[in-house]
PDB file of N, CA, C and O in Angstrom:
ATOM      1  N   MET A 156     110.016 134.393  78.422  1.00 91.00           N
ATOM      2  CA  MET A 156     110.032 134.022  79.918  1.00 91.00           C
ATOM      3  C   MET A 156     111.401 134.551  80.799  1.00 91.00           C
ATOM      4  O   MET A 156     112.384 134.878  80.400  1.00 91.00           O
ATOM      5  N   THR A 157     110.752 135.039  82.018  1.00 96.00           N
ATOM      6  CA  THR A 157     111.509 135.684  82.901  1.00 96.00           C
ATOM      7  C   THR A 157     112.416 134.740  83.408  1.00 96.00           C
ATOM      8  O   THR A 157     111.919 133.299  83.501  1.00 96.00           O
ATOM      9  N   GLU A 158     113.502 134.892  84.135  1.00 96.00           N
ATOM     10  CA  GLU A 158     114.550 134.196  84.786  1.00 96.00           C
ATOM     11  C   GLU A 158     113.626 133.408  86.041  1.00 96.00           C
ATOM     12  O   GLU A 158     113.739 132.222  86.266  1.00 96.00           O
ATOM     13  N   ALA A 159     112.909 134.250  86.585  1.00 96.00           N
ATOM     14  CA  ALA A 159     112.074 133.439  87.682  1.00 96.00           C
ATOM     15  C   ALA A 159     110.988 131.985  87.328  1.00 96.00           C
ATOM     16  O   ALA A 159     110.877 131.174  87.812  1.00 96.00           O
ATOM     17  N   GLU A 160     111.113 132.489  86.000  1.00 96.00           N
ATOM     18  CA  GLU A 160     109.645 131.638  85.278  1.00 96.00           C
ATOM     19  C   GLU A 160     110.762 130.152  85.040  1.00 96.00           C
ATOM     20  O   GLU A 160     110.049 129.201  85.171  1.00 96.00           O
ATOM     21  N   ALA A 161     111.766 130.609  84.596  1.00 97.00           N
ATOM     22  CA  ALA A 161     112.620 129.580  83.918  1.00 97.00           C
ATOM     23  C   ALA A 161     113.080 128.807  85.393  1.00 97.00           C
ATOM     24  O   ALA A 161     113.073 127.690  85.445  1.00 97.00           O
ATOM     25  N   ILE A 162     113.256 129.600  86.719  1.00 97.00           N
ATOM     26  CA  ILE A 162     113.895 128.886  87.673  1.00 97.00           C
ATOM     27  C   ILE A 162     112.752 127.861  88.049  1.00 97.00           C
ATOM     28  O   ILE A 162     112.846 126.733  88.522  1.00 97.00           O
ATOM     29  N   ARG A 163     111.527 128.811  88.093  1.00 97.00           N
ATOM     30  CA  ARG A 163     110.302 127.822  88.588  1.00 97.00           C
ATOM     31  C   ARG A 163     109.794 126.451  87.564  1.00 97.00           C
ATOM     32  O   ARG A 163     109.651 125.171  88.255  1.00 97.00           O
ATOM     33  N   GLY A 164     110.203 126.906  86.309  1.00 97.00           N
ATOM     34  CA  GLY A 164     109.706 125.447  85.649  1.00 97.00           C
ATOM     35  C   GLY A 164     111.006 124.440  85.596  1.00 97.00           C
ATOM     36  O   GLY A 164     110.702 123.329  85.721  1.00 97.00           O
ATOM     37  N   LEU A 165     112.381 124.985  86.096  1.00 98.00           N
ATOM     38  CA  LEU A 165     113.096 123.925  86.143  1.00 98.00           C
ATOM     39  C   LEU A 165     112.854 123.135  87.500  1.00 98.00           C
ATOM     40  O   LEU A 165     113.046 121.957  87.329  1.00 98.00           O
ATOM     41  N   ARG A 166     112.516 123.703  88.178  1.00 98.00           N
ATOM     42  CA  ARG A 166     112.155 123.079  89.907  1.00 98.00           C
ATOM     43  C   ARG A 166     111.079 122.097  89.875  1.00 98.00           C
ATOM     44  O   ARG A 166     110.959 121.020  90.051  1.00 98.00           O
ATOM     45  N   THR A 167     109.961 122.529  88.874  1.00 98.00           N
ATOM     46  CA  THR A 167     108.878 121.860  88.714  1.00 98.00           C
ATOM     47  C   THR A 167     109.114 120.420  88.060  1.00 98.00           C
ATOM     48  O   THR A 167     108.615 119.396  88.440  1.00 98.00           O
ATOM     49  N   ALA A 168     109.859 120.542  86.957  1.00 98.00           N
ATOM     50  CA  ALA A 168     110.477 119.723  86.092  1.00 98.00           C
ATOM     51  C   ALA A 168     111.484 118.531  87.067  1.00 98.00           C
ATOM     52  O   ALA A 168     111.296 117.512  86.561  1.00 98.00           O
ATOM     53  N   ALA A 169     112.273 119.149  87.623  1.00 98.00           N
ATOM     54  CA  ALA A 169     113.232 118.153  88.556  1.00 98.00           C
ATOM     55  C   ALA A 169     112.160 117.602  89.357  1.00 98.00           C
ATOM     56  O   ALA A 169     112.555 116.220  89.703  1.00 98.00           O
ATOM     57  N   ARG A 170     111.092 117.971  90.036  1.00 98.00           N
ATOM     58  CA  ARG A 170     110.457 117.224  90.842  1.00 98.00           C
ATOM     59  C   ARG A 170     109.593 116.032  90.120  1.00 98.00           C
ATOM     60  O   ARG A 170     109.321 115.246  90.696  1.00 98.00           O
ATOM     61  N   ARG A 171     109.091 116.403  88.753  1.00 98.00           N
ATOM     62  CA  ARG A 171     108.433 115.466  88.124  1.00 98.00           C
ATOM     63  C   ARG A 171     109.042 114.374  87.918  1.00 98.00           C
ATOM     64  O   ARG A 171     108.767 113.165  87.786  1.00 98.00           O
ATOM     65  N   ARG A 172     110.549 114.486  87.360  1.00 98.00           N
ATOM     66  CA  ARG A 172     111.406 113.526  87.177  1.00 98.00           C
ATOM     67  C   ARG A 172     111.854 112.689  88.309  1.00 98.00           C
ATOM     68  O   ARG A 172     112.080 111.606  88.336  1.00 98.00           O
ATOM     69  N   GLU A 173     111.870 113.265  89.563  1.00 98.00           N
ATOM     70  CA  GLU A 173     112.214 112.730  90.715  1.00 98.00           C
ATOM     71  C   GLU A 173     110.929 111.614  90.917  1.00 98.00           C
ATOM     72  O   GLU A 173     111.265 110.473  91.213  1.00 98.00           O
ATOM     73  N   ARG A 174     110.017 111.966  90.934  1.00 98.00           N
ATOM     74  CA  ARG A 174     109.000 110.992  90.978  1.00 98.00           C
ATOM     75  C   ARG A 174     108.892 110.023  90.094  1.00 98.00           C
ATOM     76  O   ARG A 174     108.290 109.002  90.292  1.00 98.00           O
ATOM     77  N   ALA A 175     109.168 110.406  88.841  1.00 98.00           N
ATOM     78  CA  ALA A 175     109.078 109.604  87.820  1.00 98.00           C
ATOM     79  C   ALA A 175     110.156 108.505  87.774  1.00 98.00           C
ATOM     80  O   ALA A 175     109.959 106.798  87.580  1.00 98.00           O
ATOM     81  N   ASP A 176     111.354 108.794  88.193  1.00 98.00           N
ATOM     82  CA  ASP A 176     112.348 107.989  88.523  1.00 98.00           C
ATOM     83  C   ASP A 176     112.070 106.899  89.781  1.00 98.00           C
ATOM     84  O   ASP A 176     112.190 105.701  89.942  1.00 98.00           O
ATOM     85  N   THR A 177     111.434 107.403  90.883  1.00 97.00           N
ATOM     86  CA  THR A 177     110.963 106.715  91.947  1.00 97.00           C
ATOM     87  C   THR A 177     109.721 105.507  91.411  1.00 97.00           C
ATOM     88  O   THR A 177     109.737 104.485  91.868  1.00 97.00           O
ATOM     89  N   ALA A 178     108.733 106.193  90.887  1.00 98.00           N
ATOM     90  CA  ALA A 178     107.866 105.080  90.143  1.00 98.00           C
ATOM     91  C   ALA A 178     108.474 104.118  89.177  1.00 98.00           C
ATOM     92  O   ALA A 178     108.177 102.909  89.665  1.00 98.00           O
ATOM     93  N   ARG A 179     109.467 104.327  88.539  1.00 96.00           N
ATOM     94  CA  ARG A 179     110.263 103.499  88.028  1.00 96.00           C
ATOM     95  C   ARG A 179     110.870 102.475  88.638  1.00 96.00           C
ATOM     96  O   ARG A 179     111.058 100.971  88.284  1.00 96.00           O
ATOM     97  N   ARG A 180     111.563 102.995  89.933  1.00 95.00           N
ATOM     98  CA  ARG A 180     112.437 101.849  90.546  1.00 95.00           C
ATOM     99  C   ARG A 180     111.449 101.044  91.401  1.00 95.00           C
ATOM    100  O   ARG A 180     111.816  99.883  91.144  1.00 95.00           O
ATOM    101  N   GLU A 181     110.064 101.536  91.698  1.00 96.00           N
ATOM    102  CA  GLU A 181     109.340 100.612  92.314  1.00 96.00           C
ATOM    103  C   GLU A 181     108.725  99.767  91.445  1.00 96.00           C
ATOM    104  O   GLU A 181     108.493  98.532  91.801  1.00 96.00           O
ATOM    105  N   ALA A 182     108.223  99.898  90.207  1.00 96.00           N
ATOM    106  CA  ALA A 182     107.691  98.890  89.241  1.00 96.00           C
ATOM    107  C   ALA A 182     108.821  98.222  89.033  1.00 96.00           C
ATOM    108  O   ALA A 182     108.307  96.688  88.911  1.00 96.00           O
ATOM    109  N   THR A 183     110.073  98.841  88.770  1.00 94.00           N
ATOM    110  CA  THR A 183     111.185  97.520  88.447  1.00 94.00           C
ATOM    111  C   THR A 183     111.231  96.367  89.820  1.00 94.00           C
ATOM    112  O   THR A 183     111.546  95.010  89.313  1.00 94.00           O
ATOM    113  N   ASP A 184     111.084  97.045  90.600  1.00 94.00           N
ATOM    114  CA  ASP A 184     111.012  96.108  92.012  1.00 94.00           C
ATOM    115  C   ASP A 184     110.312  94.970  91.981  1.00 94.00           C
ATOM    116  O   ASP A 184     110.132  93.981  92.400  1.00 94.00           O
ATOM    117  N   ASP A 185     108.788  95.631  91.710  1.00 96.00           N
ATOM    118  CA  ASP A 185     107.739  94.974  91.780  1.00 96.00           C
ATOM    119  C   ASP A 185     108.197  93.634  90.219  1.00 96.00           C
ATOM    120  O   ASP A 185     107.588  92.537  90.928  1.00 96.00           O
ATOM    121  N   LEU A 186     108.469  94.093  89.400  1.00 96.00           N
ATOM    122  CA  LEU A 186     108.261  93.020  88.151  1.00 96.00           C
ATOM    123  C   LEU A 186     109.587  91.945  88.672  1.00 96.00           C
ATOM    124  O   LEU A 186     109.350  90.838  88.507  1.00 96.00           O
ATOM    125  N   LYS A 187     110.536  92.347  89.464  1.00 96.00           N
ATOM    126  CA  LYS A 187     111.551  91.682  89.908  1.00 96.00           C
ATOM    127  C   LYS A 187     110.971  90.465  90.678  1.00 96.00           C
ATOM    128  O   LYS A 187     111.521  89.213  90.504  1.00 96.00           O
ATOM    129  N   ARG A 188     110.384  91.167  91.504  1.00 95.00           N
ATOM    130  CA  ARG A 188     109.896  90.064  92.722  1.00 95.00           C
ATOM    131  C   ARG A 188     108.685  89.125  92.151  1.00 95.00           C
ATOM    132  O   ARG A 188     108.797  87.852  92.419  1.00 95.00           O
ATOM    133  N   ILE A 189     107.775  89.926  91.234  1.00 97.00           N
ATOM    134  CA  ILE A 189     106.862  88.753  90.711  1.00 97.00           C
ATOM    135  C   ILE A 189     107.345  87.983  89.595  1.00 97.00           C
ATOM    136  O   ILE A 189     106.843  86.564  89.785  1.00 97.00           O
ATOM    137  N   ALA A 190     108.508  88.256  89.214  1.00 97.00           N
ATOM    138  CA  ALA A 190     109.330  87.503  88.066  1.00 97.00           C
ATOM    139  C   ALA A 190     109.585  86.120  88.905  1.00 97.00           C
ATOM    140  O   ALA A 190     109.552  84.896  88.367  1.00 97.00           O
ATOM    141  N   ARG A 191     110.066  86.516  89.909  1.00 96.00           N
ATOM    142  CA  ARG A 191     110.676  85.157  90.802  1.00 96.00           C
ATOM    143  C   ARG A 191     109.605  84.311  91.490  1.00 96.00           C
ATOM    144  O   ARG A 191     110.100  83.202  91.490  1.00 96.00           O
ATOM    145  N   GLU A 192     108.711  85.116  92.097  1.00 97.00           N
ATOM    146  CA  GLU A 192     107.504  84.334  92.254  1.00 97.00           C
ATOM    147  C   GLU A 192     106.997  83.282  91.297  1.00 97.00           C
ATOM    148  O   GLU A 192     106.805  82.421  91.373  1.00 97.00           O
ATOM    149  N   ALA A 193     107.129  84.135  89.886  1.00 98.00           N
ATOM    150  CA  ALA A 193     106.495  83.040  89.054  1.00 98.00           C
ATOM    151  C   ALA A 193     107.277  81.899  88.489  1.00 98.00           C
ATOM    152  O   ALA A 193     106.885  80.878  88.359  1.00 98.00           O
ATOM    153  N   GLN A 194     108.669  82.109  88.280  1.00 96.00           N
ATOM    154  CA  GLN A 194     109.593  81.170  88.415  1.00 96.00           C
ATOM    155  C   GLN A 194     109.662  79.930  89.596  1.00 96.00           C
ATOM    156  O   GLN A 194     109.452  78.717  88.860  1.00 96.00           O
ATOM    157  N   LYS A 195     108.998  80.384  90.642  1.00 97.00           N
ATOM    158  CA  LYS A 195     109.072  79.542  91.803  1.00 97.00           C
ATOM    159  C   LYS A 195     107.884  78.338  91.595  1.00 97.00           C
ATOM    160  O   LYS A 195     107.457  77.479  91.956  1.00 97.00           O
ATOM    161  N   ALA A 196     106.938  79.353  90.968  1.00 98.00           N
ATOM    162  CA  ALA A 196     105.526  78.725  90.692  1.00 98.00           C
ATOM    163  C   ALA A 196     105.150  77.646  89.525  1.00 98.00           C
ATOM    164  O   ALA A 196     104.639  77.092  89.082  1.00 98.00           O
ATOM    165  N   GLY A 197     106.982  78.012  88.488  1.00 97.00           N
ATOM    166  CA  GLY A 197     106.901  76.849  87.476  1.00 97.00           C
ATOM    167  C   GLY A 197     106.672  77.511  86.376  1.00 97.00           C
ATOM    168  O   GLY A 197     106.739  76.974  84.869  1.00 97.00           O
ATOM    169  N   VAL A 198     106.447  78.835  86.032  1.00 98.00           N
ATOM    170  CA  VAL A 198     106.487  79.722  84.919  1.00 98.00           C
ATOM    171  C   VAL A 198     107.579  79.204  84.103  1.00 98.00           C
ATOM    172  O   VAL A 198     108.777  80.021  84.743  1.00 98.00           O
ATOM    173  N   SER A 199     107.729  79.114  82.883  1.00 97.00           N
ATOM    174  CA  SER A 199     108.918  79.373  81.896  1.00 97.00           C
ATOM    175  C   SER A 199     109.702  80.783  81.920  1.00 97.00           C
ATOM    176  O   SER A 199     108.618  81.779  81.779  1.00 97.00           O
ATOM    177  N   MET A 200     111.028  80.741  81.686  1.00 96.00           N
ATOM    178  CA  MET A 200     111.286  82.348  81.330  1.00 96.00           C
ATOM    179  C   MET A 200     110.972  82.790  80.386  1.00 96.00           C
ATOM    180  O   MET A 200     110.788  83.927  80.192  1.00 96.00           O
ATOM    181  N   SER A 201     110.608  82.205  79.018  1.00 97.00           N
ATOM    182  CA  SER A 201     109.842  82.503  78.182  1.00 97.00           C
ATOM    183  C   SER A 201     108.771  83.297  78.158  1.00 97.00           C
ATOM    184  O   SER A 201     108.559  84.446  77.729  1.00 97.00           O
ATOM    185  N   GLN A 202     108.022  82.780  79.221  1.00 98.00           N
ATOM    186  CA  GLN A 202     106.711  83.138  79.227  1.00 98.00           C
ATOM    187  C   GLN A 202     106.539  84.396  80.374  1.00 98.00           C
ATOM    188  O   GLN A 202     105.918  85.088  79.957  1.00 98.00           O
ATOM    189  N   ILE A 203     107.251  84.298  80.882  1.00 98.00           N
ATOM    190  CA  ILE A 203     107.430  85.498  82.242  1.00 98.00           C
ATOM    191  C   ILE A 203     107.956  86.766  81.107  1.00 98.00           C
ATOM    192  O   ILE A 203     107.405  87.583  81.244  1.00 98.00           O
ATOM    193  N   ALA A 204     108.947  86.580  80.215  1.00 97.00           N
ATOM    194  CA  ALA A 204     109.482  87.946  79.436  1.00 97.00           C
ATOM    195  C   ALA A 204     108.463  88.217  78.713  1.00 97.00           C
ATOM    196  O   ALA A 204     108.090  89.347  78.571  1.00 97.00           O
ATOM    197  N   ARG A 205     107.881  87.151  78.007  1.00 97.00           N
ATOM    198  CA  ARG A 205     106.599  87.438  77.162  1.00 97.00           C
ATOM    199  C   ARG A 205     105.749  88.482  77.919  1.00 97.00           C
ATOM    200  O   ARG A 205     105.067  89.286  77.353  1.00 97.00           O
ATOM    201  N   GLU A 206     105.076  88.052  78.842  1.00 97.00           N
ATOM    202  CA  GLU A 206     104.024  88.591  79.673  1.00 97.00           C
ATOM    203  C   GLU A 206     104.339  89.869  80.380  1.00 97.00           C
ATOM    204  O   GLU A 206     103.570  90.698  80.345  1.00 97.00           O
ATOM    205  N   ALA A 207     105.924  90.022  80.666  1.00 96.00           N
ATOM    206  CA  ALA A 207     106.235  91.316  81.129  1.00 96.00           C
ATOM    207  C   ALA A 207     106.871  92.100  80.021  1.00 96.00           C
ATOM    208  O   ALA A 207     106.664  93.484  80.316  1.00 96.00           O
ATOM    209  N   GLY A 208     107.022  91.638  78.887  1.00 96.00           N
ATOM    210  CA  GLY A 208     107.216  92.630  77.702  1.00 96.00           C
ATOM    211  C   GLY A 208     108.582  93.115  77.446  1.00 96.00           C
ATOM    212  O   GLY A 208     108.918  94.093  77.362  1.00 96.00           O
ATOM    213  N   VAL A 209     109.569  91.862  78.219  1.00 96.00           N
ATOM    214  CA  VAL A 209     110.641  92.055  78.076  1.00 96.00           C
ATOM    215  C   VAL A 209     111.461  90.916  77.186  1.00 96.00           C
ATOM    216  O   VAL A 209     110.617  90.118  77.188  1.00 96.00           O
ATOM    217  N   SER A 210     112.738  91.193  76.620  1.00 97.00           N
ATOM    218  CA  SER A 210     113.264  90.012  76.129  1.00 97.00           C
ATOM    219  C   SER A 210     114.109  88.889  77.194  1.00 97.00           C
ATOM    220  O   SER A 210     114.047  89.112  78.531  1.00 97.00           O
ATOM    221  N   ARG A 211     113.837  87.696  77.110  1.00 96.00           N
ATOM    222  CA  ARG A 211     114.498  86.823  77.865  1.00 96.00           C
ATOM    223  C   ARG A 211     115.733  87.233  78.228  1.00 96.00           C
ATOM    224  O   ARG A 211     116.079  87.077  79.573  1.00 96.00           O
ATOM    225  N   GLN A 212     116.657  87.564  77.774  1.00 96.00           N
ATOM    226  CA  GLN A 212     118.068  88.359  77.972  1.00 96.00           C
ATOM    227  C   GLN A 212     117.836  89.343  79.070  1.00 96.00           C
ATOM    228  O   GLN A 212     118.521  89.447  80.092  1.00 96.00           O
ATOM    229  N   GLY A 213     116.893  90.350  78.697  1.00 95.00           N
ATOM    230  CA  GLY A 213     116.492  91.702  79.703  1.00 95.00           C
ATOM    231  C   GLY A 213     115.949  91.000  80.978  1.00 95.00           C
ATOM    232  O   GLY A 213     116.363  91.674  82.294  1.00 95.00           O
ATOM    233  N   LEU A 214     115.186  89.951  80.671  1.00 96.00           N
ATOM    234  CA  LEU A 214     114.557  89.118  82.055  1.00 96.00           C
ATOM    235  C   LEU A 214     115.729  88.568  82.970  1.00 96.00           C
ATOM    236  O   LEU A 214     115.854  88.978  84.453  1.00 96.00           O
ATOM    237  N   TYR A 215     116.676  87.847  82.341  1.00 95.00           N
ATOM    238  CA  TYR A 215     117.826  87.176  83.172  1.00 95.00           C
ATOM    239  C   TYR A 215     118.981  88.384  83.807  1.00 95.00           C
ATOM    240  O   TYR A 215     119.130  88.319  84.959  1.00 95.00           O
ATOM    241  N   ASP A 216     118.852  89.629  82.758  1.00 94.00           N
ATOM    242  CA  ASP A 216     119.539  90.801  83.378  1.00 94.00           C
ATOM    243  C   ASP A 216     119.051  91.261  84.963  1.00 94.00           C
ATOM    244  O   ASP A 216     119.372  91.652  85.826  1.00 94.00           O
ATOM    245  N   LEU A 217     117.562  91.536  84.554  1.00 94.00           N
ATOM    246  CA  LEU A 217     116.602  91.966  85.901  1.00 94.00           C
ATOM    247  C   LEU A 217     116.933  91.086  86.983  1.00 94.00           C
ATOM    248  O   LEU A 217     117.373  91.661  88.005  1.00 94.00           O
ATOM    249  N   LEU A 218     116.893  89.910  86.644  1.00 94.00           N
ATOM    250  CA  LEU A 218     116.761  88.958  87.654  1.00 94.00           C
ATOM    251  C   LEU A 218     118.044  88.886  88.412  1.00 94.00           C
ATOM    252  O   LEU A 218     118.247  88.562  89.489  1.00 94.00           O
ATOM    253  N   ALA A 219     119.340  88.937  87.911  1.00 92.00           N
ATOM    254  CA  ALA A 219     120.908  88.934  88.155  1.00 92.00           C
ATOM    255  C   ALA A 219     121.157  90.301  88.983  1.00 92.00           C
ATOM    256  O   ALA A 219     122.076  90.391  89.671  1.00 92.00           O
ATOM    257  N   ASP A 220     120.226  91.217  88.960  1.00 78.00           N
ATOM    258  CA  ASP A 220     120.696  92.668  89.289  1.00 78.00           C
ATOM    259  C   ASP A 220     120.724  92.505  90.828  1.00 78.00           C
ATOM    260  O   ASP A 220     119.635  91.999  90.985  1.00 78.00           O
ATOM    261  N   PRO A 221     121.684  92.699  91.752  1.00 75.00           N
ATOM    262  CA  PRO A 221     121.692  92.339  92.974  1.00 75.00           C
ATOM    263  C   PRO A 221     121.032  93.604  93.808  1.00 75.00           C
ATOM    264  O   PRO A 221     120.884  93.267  95.291  1.00 75.00           O
ATOM    265  N   ARG A 222     120.418  94.452  93.102  1.00 71.00           N
ATOM    266  CA  ARG A 222     119.778  95.401  94.255  1.00 71.00           C
ATOM    267  C   ARG A 222     118.159  94.712  94.530  1.00 71.00           C
ATOM    268  O   ARG A 222     117.858  93.709  93.978  1.00 71.00           O
ATOM    269  N   PRO A 223     117.933  95.106  95.732  1.00 63.00           N
ATOM    270  CA  PRO A 223     116.879  94.389  96.420  1.00 63.00           C
ATOM    271  C   PRO A 223     115.474  94.585  95.674  1.00 63.00           C
ATOM    272  O   PRO A 223     115.246  95.686  95.005  1.00 63.00           O
ATOM    273  N   SER A 224     114.901  93.430  95.767  1.00 59.00           N
ATOM    274  CA  SER A 224     113.445  93.552  94.920  1.00 59.00           C
ATOM    275  C   SER A 224     112.306  93.528  96.176  1.00 59.00           C
ATOM    276  O   SER A 224     112.521  93.431  97.374  1.00 59.00           O
TER     277      SER A 224
END
């Protein structure tokens, strides 16, 4: 691999990582918003956690996160 190929590869990987980070943040915000809506609709925390594929503690932590949803 040449230096130019290595630099190109690093830049490509960095762009992919940034897109993945953005997608993860958006998905987390969606999960938080929908979990709150489910709570308001009367769905139990246990069921929300189960359906979301997270632990109940993980759900409580997610909902306690002050970042906007």
